[in-house]
Amino acid sequence: MTDNPAVYFAPLEGVTDAVYRRAHRASFPGVEKYYMPFVSPSRSMSFTVREASDLSPEKNRGIRAVPQVLAREGDLAAQMIRVLADQGYPEVNLNLGCPVGTVTGKGKGSAMLRDVDGLRRFLDQVYAAPPAQVSVKTRIGWESPEEWPLLAAIYREYPISELTVHPRTRGQFYTGEAWPEALAELQGAKFPVVYNGDLFTAEDCRRLLEKYPWVSALMLGRGLVTNPALARELAGGPPLQLEDITGFHRRLWAAYARECPPQAALGRMRQMMRFFFGCFDAPTRVKKDVLRAGNDREYEDAAEALFDCPMKSAPAFAGI
Ligand SMILES: Cc1cc2nc3c(=O)[nH]c(=O)nc-3n(C[C@H](O)[C@H](O)[C@H](O)COP(=O)(O)O)c2cc1C
């Protein structure tokens, strides 16, 4: 069993943008790759201003950042992979797991798992001659885990650079039991397998690795946003301290204030703080003040009040 498995930061739309990734990288060691929230290509292959900025190499300097593509048509995905490879990205990730209705309604994300012939056609086009390594992030089915053996068998047919499994069906969204046993279908696959889902403490990570020592990496999302020192701790470093949170918070707040319009900066911080609530025994009033802060002054006072609350002995994601 690997004692120090690679840790990847999962993509979280609305949280782990380039500002966040840089601030996290500068504050905490231990994350090997940062997966970016998805971009969804249009026929024109153009990006929104925000997407272009988030993807720009200078905003991701010094970080192993992996862009993620969400598309239904294989030719569109292949073209977008080319665009991203031309920007210098050696790996591009395919999103085959997003459960959100606005995405699945267009047949994208986890809706791709509903139609295995369509999925094969999509993968045929993407893997015909990819100009970069193409990894996949998937769920284990649309409606039922019984769909998983066939999906896993399909994935085994392709030169996937790395397969990340979030072992829930679409119907479960991010709640209900995750089913790590699904990994067994992939033991011995020719590509590395990454586990993602509900790893909120170093102990959760160790337990998973004890059972599945052959997984190549752990991808952490909500647990790592809540406890940004989780990868450090897993690698044997110190657990999260109050100074870690306040220092990281200061760095993030300064970066957002510099790079975003004031209300957007506040919005980003408030969203991130929902996760930090999992680190403190804070009264509801304190949390409400953080979420309702309408200007910098109110926000800073509210954040300070939160950081004055006692820290939990085991900080961990507890819902947002
Ligand atoms: C707010 C939010 C945004 C997310 N955005 C993305 C995304 O853009 N792409 C993606 O593949 N997964 C996305 N996810 C899923 C996460 O990457 C991850 O698979 C999920 O949170 C389960 O892992 P965890 O239990 O470690 O958080 C998102 C999840 C949340 C909660």
Short mmCIF file of C-alpha atoms and ligand atoms in Angstrom, two decimals, residues 10-13 37-38 68 95 137 166 174 196-198 200 220-222, ligand 1:
data_model
loop_
_atom_site.label_atom_id
_atom_site.label_comp_id
_atom_site.label_asym_id
_atom_site.label_seq_id
_atom_site.Cartn_x
_atom_site.Cartn_y
_atom_site.Cartn_z
CA ALA A 10 -11.49 18.10 -7.29
CA PRO A 11 -13.10 20.76 -9.48
CA LEU A 12 -15.76 22.76 -7.67
CA GLU A 13 -17.55 25.28 -9.85
CA PRO A 37 -14.32 23.46 -13.03
CA PHE A 38 -15.70 22.52 -16.44
CA GLN A 68 -12.14 19.93 -17.70
CA ASN A 95 -16.75 15.43 -17.24
CA LYS A 137 -14.20 11.75 -14.25
CA HIS A 166 -17.20 9.19 -7.94
CA TYR A 174 -23.86 14.42 -3.74
CA ASN A 196 -13.32 10.59 -5.35
CA GLY A 197 -16.11 10.96 -2.84
CA ASP A 198 -16.78 11.75 0.81
CA PHE A 200 -13.41 14.40 4.62
CA LEU A 220 -10.66 15.49 -2.66
CA GLY A 221 -13.34 18.14 -3.02
CA ARG A 222 -15.58 19.36 -0.23
C1 LIG B 1 -20.32 23.25 -5.58
C2 LIG B 1 -19.79 22.09 -6.39
C3 LIG B 1 -19.31 22.32 -7.68
C4 LIG B 1 -18.81 21.25 -8.43
N1 LIG B 1 -18.30 21.48 -9.71
C5 LIG B 1 -17.79 20.44 -10.42
C6 LIG B 1 -17.23 20.62 -11.73
O1 LIG B 1 -17.16 21.72 -12.28
N2 LIG B 1 -16.74 19.51 -12.36
C7 LIG B 1 -16.76 18.25 -11.80
O2 LIG B 1 -16.29 17.28 -12.39
N3 LIG B 1 -17.27 18.07 -10.57
C8 LIG B 1 -17.77 19.11 -9.87
N4 LIG B 1 -18.25 18.90 -8.62
C9 LIG B 1 -18.10 17.55 -8.01
C10 LIG B 1 -16.79 17.47 -7.22
O3 LIG B 1 -15.68 17.61 -8.08
C11 LIG B 1 -16.69 16.11 -6.50
O4 LIG B 1 -16.79 15.09 -7.45
C12 LIG B 1 -17.79 15.94 -5.46
O5 LIG B 1 -17.86 17.08 -4.61
C13 LIG B 1 -17.55 14.69 -4.62
O6 LIG B 1 -16.28 14.72 -4.02
P1 LIG B 1 -16.10 15.16 -2.47
O7 LIG B 1 -17.00 14.26 -1.67
O8 LIG B 1 -14.63 14.97 -2.18
O9 LIG B 1 -16.54 16.58 -2.38
C14 LIG B 1 -18.79 19.94 -7.87
C15 LIG B 1 -19.28 19.73 -6.58
C16 LIG B 1 -19.78 20.78 -5.84
C17 LIG B 1 -20.28 20.50 -4.45
#
